[in-house]
Short mmCIF file of C-alpha atoms in Angstrom, two decimals:
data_model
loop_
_atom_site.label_atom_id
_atom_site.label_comp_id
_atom_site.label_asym_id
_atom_site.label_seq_id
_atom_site.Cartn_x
_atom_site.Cartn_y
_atom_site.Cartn_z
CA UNK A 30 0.00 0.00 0.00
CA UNK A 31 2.56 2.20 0.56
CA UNK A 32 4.57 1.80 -3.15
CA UNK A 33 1.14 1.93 -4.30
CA UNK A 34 0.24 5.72 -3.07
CA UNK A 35 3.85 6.80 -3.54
CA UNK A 36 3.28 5.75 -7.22
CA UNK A 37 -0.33 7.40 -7.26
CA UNK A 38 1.54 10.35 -5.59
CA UNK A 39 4.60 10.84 -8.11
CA UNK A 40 2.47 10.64 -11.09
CA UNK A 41 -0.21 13.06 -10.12
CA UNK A 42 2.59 15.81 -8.58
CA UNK A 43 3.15 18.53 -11.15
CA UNK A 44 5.81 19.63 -8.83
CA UNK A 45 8.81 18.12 -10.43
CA UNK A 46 11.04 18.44 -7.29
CA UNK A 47 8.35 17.30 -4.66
CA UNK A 48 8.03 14.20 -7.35
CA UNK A 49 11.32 13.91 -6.77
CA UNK A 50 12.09 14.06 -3.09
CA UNK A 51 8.73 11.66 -2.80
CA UNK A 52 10.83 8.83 -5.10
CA UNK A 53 13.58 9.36 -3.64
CA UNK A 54 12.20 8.72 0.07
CA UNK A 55 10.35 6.09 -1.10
CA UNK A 56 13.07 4.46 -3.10
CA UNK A 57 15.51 4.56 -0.24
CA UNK A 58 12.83 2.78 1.89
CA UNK A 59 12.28 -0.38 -0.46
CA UNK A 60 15.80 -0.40 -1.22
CA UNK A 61 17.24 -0.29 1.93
CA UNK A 62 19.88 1.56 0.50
CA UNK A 63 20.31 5.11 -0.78
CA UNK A 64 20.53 6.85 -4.69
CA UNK A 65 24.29 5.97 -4.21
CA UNK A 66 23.74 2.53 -3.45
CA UNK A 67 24.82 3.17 0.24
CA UNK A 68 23.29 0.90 2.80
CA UNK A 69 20.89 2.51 5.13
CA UNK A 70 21.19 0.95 8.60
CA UNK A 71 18.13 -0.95 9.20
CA UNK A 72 16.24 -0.32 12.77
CA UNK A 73 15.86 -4.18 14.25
CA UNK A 74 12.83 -3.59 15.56
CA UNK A 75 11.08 -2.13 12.28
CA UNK A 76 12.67 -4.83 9.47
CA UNK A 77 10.20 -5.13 7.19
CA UNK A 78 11.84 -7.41 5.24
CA UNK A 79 11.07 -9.83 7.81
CA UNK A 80 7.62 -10.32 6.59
CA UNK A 81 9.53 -11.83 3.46
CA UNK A 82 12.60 -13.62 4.53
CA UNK A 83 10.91 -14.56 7.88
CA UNK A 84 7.90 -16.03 6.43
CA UNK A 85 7.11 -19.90 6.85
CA UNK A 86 4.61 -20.52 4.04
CA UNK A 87 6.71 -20.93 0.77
CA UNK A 88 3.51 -20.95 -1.54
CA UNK A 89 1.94 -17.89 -0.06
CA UNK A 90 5.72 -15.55 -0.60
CA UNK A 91 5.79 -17.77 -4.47
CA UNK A 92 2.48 -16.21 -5.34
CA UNK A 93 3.19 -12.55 -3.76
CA UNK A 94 6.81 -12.41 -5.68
CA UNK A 95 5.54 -11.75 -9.06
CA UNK A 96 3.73 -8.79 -7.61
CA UNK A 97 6.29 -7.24 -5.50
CA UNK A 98 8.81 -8.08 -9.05
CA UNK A 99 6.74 -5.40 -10.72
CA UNK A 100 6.25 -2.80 -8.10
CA UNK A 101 9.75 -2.83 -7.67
CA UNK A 102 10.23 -2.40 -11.74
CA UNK A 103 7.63 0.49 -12.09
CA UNK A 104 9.49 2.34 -9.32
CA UNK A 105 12.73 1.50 -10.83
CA UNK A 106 11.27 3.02 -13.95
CA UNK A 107 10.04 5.74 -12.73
CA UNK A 108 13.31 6.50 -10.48
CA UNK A 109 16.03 4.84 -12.96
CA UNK A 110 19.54 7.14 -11.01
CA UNK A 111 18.70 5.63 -7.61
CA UNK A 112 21.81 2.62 -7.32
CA UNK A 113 20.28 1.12 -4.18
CA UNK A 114 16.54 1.01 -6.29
CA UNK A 115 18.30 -0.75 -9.14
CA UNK A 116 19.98 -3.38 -6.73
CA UNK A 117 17.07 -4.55 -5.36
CA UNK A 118 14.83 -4.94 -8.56
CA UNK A 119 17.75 -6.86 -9.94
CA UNK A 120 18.33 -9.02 -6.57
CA UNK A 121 14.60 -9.61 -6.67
CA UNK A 122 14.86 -11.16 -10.36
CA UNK A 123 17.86 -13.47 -9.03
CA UNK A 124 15.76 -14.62 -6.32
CA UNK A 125 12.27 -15.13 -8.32
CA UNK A 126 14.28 -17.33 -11.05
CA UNK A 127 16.24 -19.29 -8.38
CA UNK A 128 14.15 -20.23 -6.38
CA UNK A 129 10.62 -19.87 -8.17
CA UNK A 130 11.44 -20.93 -11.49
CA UNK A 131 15.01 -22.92 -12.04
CA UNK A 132 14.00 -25.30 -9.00
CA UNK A 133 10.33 -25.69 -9.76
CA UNK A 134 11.17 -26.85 -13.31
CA UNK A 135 13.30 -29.37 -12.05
CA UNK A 136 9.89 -31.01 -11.37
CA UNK A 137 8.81 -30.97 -14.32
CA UNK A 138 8.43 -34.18 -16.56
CA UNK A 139 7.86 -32.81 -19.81
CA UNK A 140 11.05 -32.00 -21.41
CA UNK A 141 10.21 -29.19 -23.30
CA UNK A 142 7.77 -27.52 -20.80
CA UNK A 143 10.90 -27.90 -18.44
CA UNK A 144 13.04 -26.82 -21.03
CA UNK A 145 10.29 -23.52 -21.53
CA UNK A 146 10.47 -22.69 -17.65
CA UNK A 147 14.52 -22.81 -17.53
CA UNK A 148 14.51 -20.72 -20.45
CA UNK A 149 12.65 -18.57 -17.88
CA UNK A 150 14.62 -18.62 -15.50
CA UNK A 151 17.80 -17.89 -17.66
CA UNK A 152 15.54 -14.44 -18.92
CA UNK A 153 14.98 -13.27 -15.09
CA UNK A 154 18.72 -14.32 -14.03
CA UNK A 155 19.99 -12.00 -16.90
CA UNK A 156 17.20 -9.34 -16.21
CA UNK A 157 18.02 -9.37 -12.45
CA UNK A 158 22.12 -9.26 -13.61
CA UNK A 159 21.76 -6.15 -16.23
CA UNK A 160 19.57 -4.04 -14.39
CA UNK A 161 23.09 -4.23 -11.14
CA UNK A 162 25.70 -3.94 -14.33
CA UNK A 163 23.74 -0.71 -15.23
CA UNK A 164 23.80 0.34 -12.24
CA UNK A 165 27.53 -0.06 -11.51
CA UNK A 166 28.25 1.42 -15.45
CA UNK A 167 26.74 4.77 -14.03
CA UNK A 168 29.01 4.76 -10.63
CA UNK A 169 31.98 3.73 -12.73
CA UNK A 170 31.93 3.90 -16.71
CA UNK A 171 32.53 1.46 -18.70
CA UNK A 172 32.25 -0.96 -15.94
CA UNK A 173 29.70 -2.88 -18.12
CA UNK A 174 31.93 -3.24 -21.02
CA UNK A 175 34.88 -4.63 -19.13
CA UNK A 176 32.96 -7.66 -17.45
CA UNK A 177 31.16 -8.30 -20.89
CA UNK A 178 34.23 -8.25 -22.95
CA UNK A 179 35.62 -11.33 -20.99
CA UNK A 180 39.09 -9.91 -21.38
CA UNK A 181 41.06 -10.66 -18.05
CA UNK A 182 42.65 -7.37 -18.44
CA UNK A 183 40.03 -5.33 -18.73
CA UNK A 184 37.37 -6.67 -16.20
CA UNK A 185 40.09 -6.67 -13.60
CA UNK A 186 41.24 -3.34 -13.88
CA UNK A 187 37.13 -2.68 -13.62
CA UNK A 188 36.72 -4.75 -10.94
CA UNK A 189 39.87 -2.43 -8.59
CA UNK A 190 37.08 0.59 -7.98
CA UNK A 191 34.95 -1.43 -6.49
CA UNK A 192 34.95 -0.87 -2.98
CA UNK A 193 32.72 -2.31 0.33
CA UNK A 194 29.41 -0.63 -0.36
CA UNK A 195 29.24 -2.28 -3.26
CA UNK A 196 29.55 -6.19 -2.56
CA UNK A 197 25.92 -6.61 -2.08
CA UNK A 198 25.38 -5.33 -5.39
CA UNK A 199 28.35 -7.65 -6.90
CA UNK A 200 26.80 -10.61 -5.01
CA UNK A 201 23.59 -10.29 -6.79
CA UNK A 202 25.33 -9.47 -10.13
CA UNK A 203 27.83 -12.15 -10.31
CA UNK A 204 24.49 -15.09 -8.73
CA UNK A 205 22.69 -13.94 -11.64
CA UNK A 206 24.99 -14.51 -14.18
CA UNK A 207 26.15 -17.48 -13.07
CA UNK A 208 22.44 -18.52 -12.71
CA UNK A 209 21.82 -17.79 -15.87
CA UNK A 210 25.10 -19.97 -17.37
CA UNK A 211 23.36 -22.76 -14.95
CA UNK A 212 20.72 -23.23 -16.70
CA UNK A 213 22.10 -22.79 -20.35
CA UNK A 214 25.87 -23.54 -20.18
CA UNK A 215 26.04 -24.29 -24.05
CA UNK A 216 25.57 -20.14 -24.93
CA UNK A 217 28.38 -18.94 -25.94
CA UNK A 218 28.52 -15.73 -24.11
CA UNK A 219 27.58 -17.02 -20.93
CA UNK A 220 30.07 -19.73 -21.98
CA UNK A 221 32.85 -17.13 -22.37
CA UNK A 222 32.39 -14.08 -20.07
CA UNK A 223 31.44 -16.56 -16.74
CA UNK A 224 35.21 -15.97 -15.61
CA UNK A 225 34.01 -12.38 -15.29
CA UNK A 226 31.05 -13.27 -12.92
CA UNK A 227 33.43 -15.57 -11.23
CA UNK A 228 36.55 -12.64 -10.92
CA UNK A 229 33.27 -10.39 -9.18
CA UNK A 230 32.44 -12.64 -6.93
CA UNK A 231 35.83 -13.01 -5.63
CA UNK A 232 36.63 -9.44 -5.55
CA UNK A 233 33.40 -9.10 -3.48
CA UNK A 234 34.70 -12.04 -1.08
CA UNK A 235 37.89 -9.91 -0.79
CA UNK A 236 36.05 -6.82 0.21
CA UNK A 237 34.17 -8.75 2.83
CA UNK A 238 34.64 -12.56 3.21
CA UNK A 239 31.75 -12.56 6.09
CA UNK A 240 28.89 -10.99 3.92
CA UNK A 241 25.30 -12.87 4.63
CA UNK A 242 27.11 -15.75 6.34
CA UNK A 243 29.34 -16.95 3.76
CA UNK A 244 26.94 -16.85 0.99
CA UNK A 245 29.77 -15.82 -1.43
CA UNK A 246 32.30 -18.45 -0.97
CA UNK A 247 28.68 -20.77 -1.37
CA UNK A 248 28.26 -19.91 -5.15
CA UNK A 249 31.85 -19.82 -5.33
CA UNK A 250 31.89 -23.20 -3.97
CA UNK A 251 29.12 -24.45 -6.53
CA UNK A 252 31.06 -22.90 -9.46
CA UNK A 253 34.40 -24.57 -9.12
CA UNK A 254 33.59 -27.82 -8.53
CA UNK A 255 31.10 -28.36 -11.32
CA UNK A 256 32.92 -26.35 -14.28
CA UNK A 257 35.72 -28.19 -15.61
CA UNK A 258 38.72 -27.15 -15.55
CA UNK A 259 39.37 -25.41 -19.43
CA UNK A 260 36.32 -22.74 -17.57
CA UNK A 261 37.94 -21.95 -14.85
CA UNK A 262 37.02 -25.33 -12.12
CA UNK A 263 39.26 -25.80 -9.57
CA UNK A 264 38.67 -29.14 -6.94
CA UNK A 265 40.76 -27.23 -3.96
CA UNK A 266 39.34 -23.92 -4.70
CA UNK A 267 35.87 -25.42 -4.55
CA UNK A 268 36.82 -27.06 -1.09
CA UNK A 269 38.30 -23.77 0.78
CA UNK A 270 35.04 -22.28 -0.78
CA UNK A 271 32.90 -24.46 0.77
CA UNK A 272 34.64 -24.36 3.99
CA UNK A 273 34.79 -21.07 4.66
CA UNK A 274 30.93 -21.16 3.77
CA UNK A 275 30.41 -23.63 6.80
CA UNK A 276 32.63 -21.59 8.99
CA UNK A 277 30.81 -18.23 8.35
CA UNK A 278 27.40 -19.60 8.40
CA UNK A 279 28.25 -21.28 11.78
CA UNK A 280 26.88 -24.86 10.91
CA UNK A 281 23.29 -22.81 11.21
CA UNK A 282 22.37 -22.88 7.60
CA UNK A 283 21.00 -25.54 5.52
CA UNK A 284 22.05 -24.44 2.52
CA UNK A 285 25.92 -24.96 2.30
CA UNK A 286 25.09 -28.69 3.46
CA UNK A 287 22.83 -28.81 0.41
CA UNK A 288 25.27 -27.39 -2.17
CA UNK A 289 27.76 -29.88 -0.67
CA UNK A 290 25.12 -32.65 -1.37
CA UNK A 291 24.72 -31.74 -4.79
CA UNK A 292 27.51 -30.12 -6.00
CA UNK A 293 30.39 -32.35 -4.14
CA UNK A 294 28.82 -35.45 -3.36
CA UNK A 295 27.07 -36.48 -6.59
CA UNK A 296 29.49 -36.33 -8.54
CA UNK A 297 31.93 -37.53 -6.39
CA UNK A 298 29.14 -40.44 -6.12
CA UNK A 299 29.85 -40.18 -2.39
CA UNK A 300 26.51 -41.50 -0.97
CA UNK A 301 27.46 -41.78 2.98
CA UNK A 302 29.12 -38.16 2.73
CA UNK A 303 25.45 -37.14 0.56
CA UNK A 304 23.46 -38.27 3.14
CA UNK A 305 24.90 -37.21 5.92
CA UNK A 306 24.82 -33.63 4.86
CA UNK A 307 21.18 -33.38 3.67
CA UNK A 308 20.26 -34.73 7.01
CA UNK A 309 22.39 -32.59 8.75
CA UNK A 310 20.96 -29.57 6.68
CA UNK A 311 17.34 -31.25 8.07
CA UNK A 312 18.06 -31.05 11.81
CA UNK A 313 18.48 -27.41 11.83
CA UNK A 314 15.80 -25.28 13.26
CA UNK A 315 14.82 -22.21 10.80
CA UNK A 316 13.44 -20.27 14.12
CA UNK A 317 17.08 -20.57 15.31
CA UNK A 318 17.58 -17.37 12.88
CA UNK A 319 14.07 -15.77 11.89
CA UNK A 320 15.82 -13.17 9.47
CA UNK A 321 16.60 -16.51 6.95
CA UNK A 322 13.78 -18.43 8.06
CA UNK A 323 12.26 -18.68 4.82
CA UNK A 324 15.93 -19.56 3.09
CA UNK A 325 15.92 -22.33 5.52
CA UNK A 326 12.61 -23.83 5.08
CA UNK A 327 13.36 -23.71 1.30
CA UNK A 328 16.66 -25.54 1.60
CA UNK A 329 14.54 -28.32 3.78
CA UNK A 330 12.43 -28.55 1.08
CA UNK A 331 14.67 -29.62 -1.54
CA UNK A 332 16.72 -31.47 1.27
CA UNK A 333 13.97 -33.99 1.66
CA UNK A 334 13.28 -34.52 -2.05
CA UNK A 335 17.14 -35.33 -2.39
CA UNK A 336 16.76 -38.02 0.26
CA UNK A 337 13.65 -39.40 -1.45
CA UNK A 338 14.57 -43.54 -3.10
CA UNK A 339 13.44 -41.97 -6.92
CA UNK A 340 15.90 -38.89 -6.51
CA UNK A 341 19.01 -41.39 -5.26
CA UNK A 342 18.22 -43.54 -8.00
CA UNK A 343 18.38 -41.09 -10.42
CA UNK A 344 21.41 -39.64 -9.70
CA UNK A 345 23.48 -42.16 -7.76
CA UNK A 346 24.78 -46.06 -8.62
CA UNK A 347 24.89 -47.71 -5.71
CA UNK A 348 28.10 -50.03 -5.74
CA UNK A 349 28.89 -53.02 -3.28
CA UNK A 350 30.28 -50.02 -0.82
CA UNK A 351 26.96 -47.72 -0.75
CA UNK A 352 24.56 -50.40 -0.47
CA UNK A 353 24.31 -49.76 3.63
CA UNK A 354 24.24 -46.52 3.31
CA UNK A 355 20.97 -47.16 0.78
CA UNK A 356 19.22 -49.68 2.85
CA UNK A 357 19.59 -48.24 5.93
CA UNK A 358 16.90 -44.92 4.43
CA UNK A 359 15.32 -47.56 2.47
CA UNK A 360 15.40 -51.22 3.57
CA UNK A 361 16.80 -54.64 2.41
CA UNK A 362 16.38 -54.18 -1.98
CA UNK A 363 15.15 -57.85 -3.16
#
C-alpha cells in the first residue's frame, strides 16, 4: 500500500522536485539503500523485510513475488539514477528465477515444458544481472563493457574501484549470471564471459569474506567444482570455498550442506558423505535465525526430495560399498 500511493503520488505531482524528493524517500525505503547505493542501517525492531525472509509458508511468498517483481520495476522506472533502487529490482529477479522458477522446473516431466520454464529462469537471471551492471556502469563507466568483454585485463582493472558498499550489489550481479550460465551452459557468451562473474564474486569475497554468512564463498563453492577445468574449475578452490561457507554460516544454515550434497557429493558419487549432509541440513531449526527463516525452510524442502529412493536412483549407482548406506533410508532391496 505504501509503493502503491507513492506511485499514485509521483504521477499526479506537477511539482517536479516534490516528485522527486517523494521517489527518492520512497526508493531509499524499499531499497534499503540510498541513490548511491549506500546501505541505510536498518532499525531491528522495524525490518520489514522480515515479513519476506521470515515467512514460513513458501507458496503464499511464491504467489506474492511476481507482484512485488513489478512494483519494484515500475518504481525502478520511474526513479532509474537511484543505485540502491536498481539493486534490489535486480536481486529480486535473481531470487524469483532461483528459487521460483530454475527449481520448480526441475519437477517438471515434460522436457520441453521444463526446457520452456529454464529458459525462464535464464531471462529473469539476466534481467536481475543487467539491471546491477547498469547500475555499476553509471558509478563507474565502462564498468559494463569490461565484465562483458571477458578480457582478463580489462574486467580486472574494472573490478579495482569497487569498494565495500558495493559487494551486495556484486553478489547479486555475479548469482545472476552465473544462474543464468546454470541453466544454459552451451551459450556462448555465458560460456565465455562466466570468468568475469566468477573474478566479481571473488573481488566481493575480498572486500568482505563474512557478507550474509558466507553466501559468497557458497556460489563460489558451486562454481568450481562443477565447471571443468578449461572454464575456470578448480577441486581445492571449490573445497576452501565451501569451507569457509560452513565456517561463516556457523553450521546454522542448511544451505551450504545442500550445495555440498549436490555439488560435491554427486558427482563424487559419495553416498554416505550425501546423506549425511542433507540430514544434517534437516536437523536445523529455521526459528534458530528468523531473518533466513524462509531460506531455511526452502533448503529443507529440496533437502527432503534429495533423500527421497526416486531422486538417489536417479542420480546415484549404488556399488557393493553404498549399499548400507541405501538400505539403511530404504530397507533390504530384493
Amino acid at each position: 500500500m505504501v509503493l502503491a500511493a507513492a506511485l499514485i503520488a509521483a504521477a499526479g505531482t506537477s511539482c517536479s522536485s516534490v516528485k522527486n524528493v517523494a521517489l527518492n524517500s520512497v526508493s531509499d525505503m524499499l531499497a534499503g539503500a540510498d541513490k548511491k547505493g549506500r546501505p541505510i542501517p536498518a532499525d531491528p525492531d522495524a525490518n520489514a523485510m522480515l515479513a519476506l525472509t521470515g515467512e514460513t509458508d513458501v507458496q503464499l511468498v511464491a504467489d506474492f513475488f511476481p507482484t512485488a517483481l513489478k512494483l519494484y520495476e515500475i518504481l525502478h522506472l520511474q526513479n532509474p539514477e537511484h543505485a540502491g533502487l536498481a539493486v534490489m529490482s535486480g536481486s529480486l529477479y535473481v531470487m524469483y528465477a532461483n528459487v521460483f522458477v530454475q527449481n520448480a522446473a526441475a519437477d517438471i516431466a515434460d522436457l520441453d515444458a521444463q526446457l520452456a520454464e529454464y529458459n525462464r529462469a535464464k531471462l529473469f537471471y539476466l534481467r536481475g544481472r543487467d539491471y546491477i551492471l547498469g547500475m555499476f556502469d553509471r558509478k563507474y563507466p565502462g564498468f559494463e563493457a569490461a565484465l562483458r568483454s571477458a578480457d582478463e585485463a580489462q574486467y580486472a582493472a574494472a573490478l579495482e574501484q569497487l569498494e565495500a558498499e558495493d559487494v551486495n550489489a556484486a553478489y547479486w550481479a555475479g548469482a545472476g549470471w552465473l544462474g543464468a550460465f546454470s541453466v544454459d551452459n552451451y551459450d556462448n557468451d555465458l560460456l565465455h564471459s562466466c570468468t568475469a562473474a566468477v573474478a566479481l564474486l571473488e573481488k566481493a569475497a575480498e572486500l568482505e569474506p563474512s557478507y550474509n554468512g558466507g553466501a559468497i564463498w557458497d556460489i563460489l563453492s558451486m562454481f568450481y567444482y562443477a565447471a571443468p577445468y578449461d572454464f575456470g574449475g578448480n577441486p581445492e578452490r571449490a573445497l576452501f570455498c565451501h569451507e569457509e561457507s560452513m565456517r561463516l554460516s556457523e553450521g546454522l544454515s542448511p544451505g551450504p550442506y545442500v550445495t555440498y550434497a549436490e555439488t560435491f557429493c554427486i558427482k563424487d558419487q559419495n553416498l554416505a558423505g550425501y546423506v549425511e549432509a542433507l540430514q544434517a541440513a534437516l536437523a536445523i531449526d529455521p526459528d534458530d535465525r528468523p531473518e533466513t527463516r524462509l531460506a531455511s525452510i526452502i533448503s529443507q524442502n529440496k533437502a527432503r526430495k534429495m533423500l527421497t529412493q526416486e531422486y538417489i536412483d536417479e542420480h546415484f549407482i549404488i556399488w557393493e560399498d553404498a549399499l548400507p548406506v541405501y538400505e539403511e533410508l530404504f530397507g533390504r532391496q530384493e
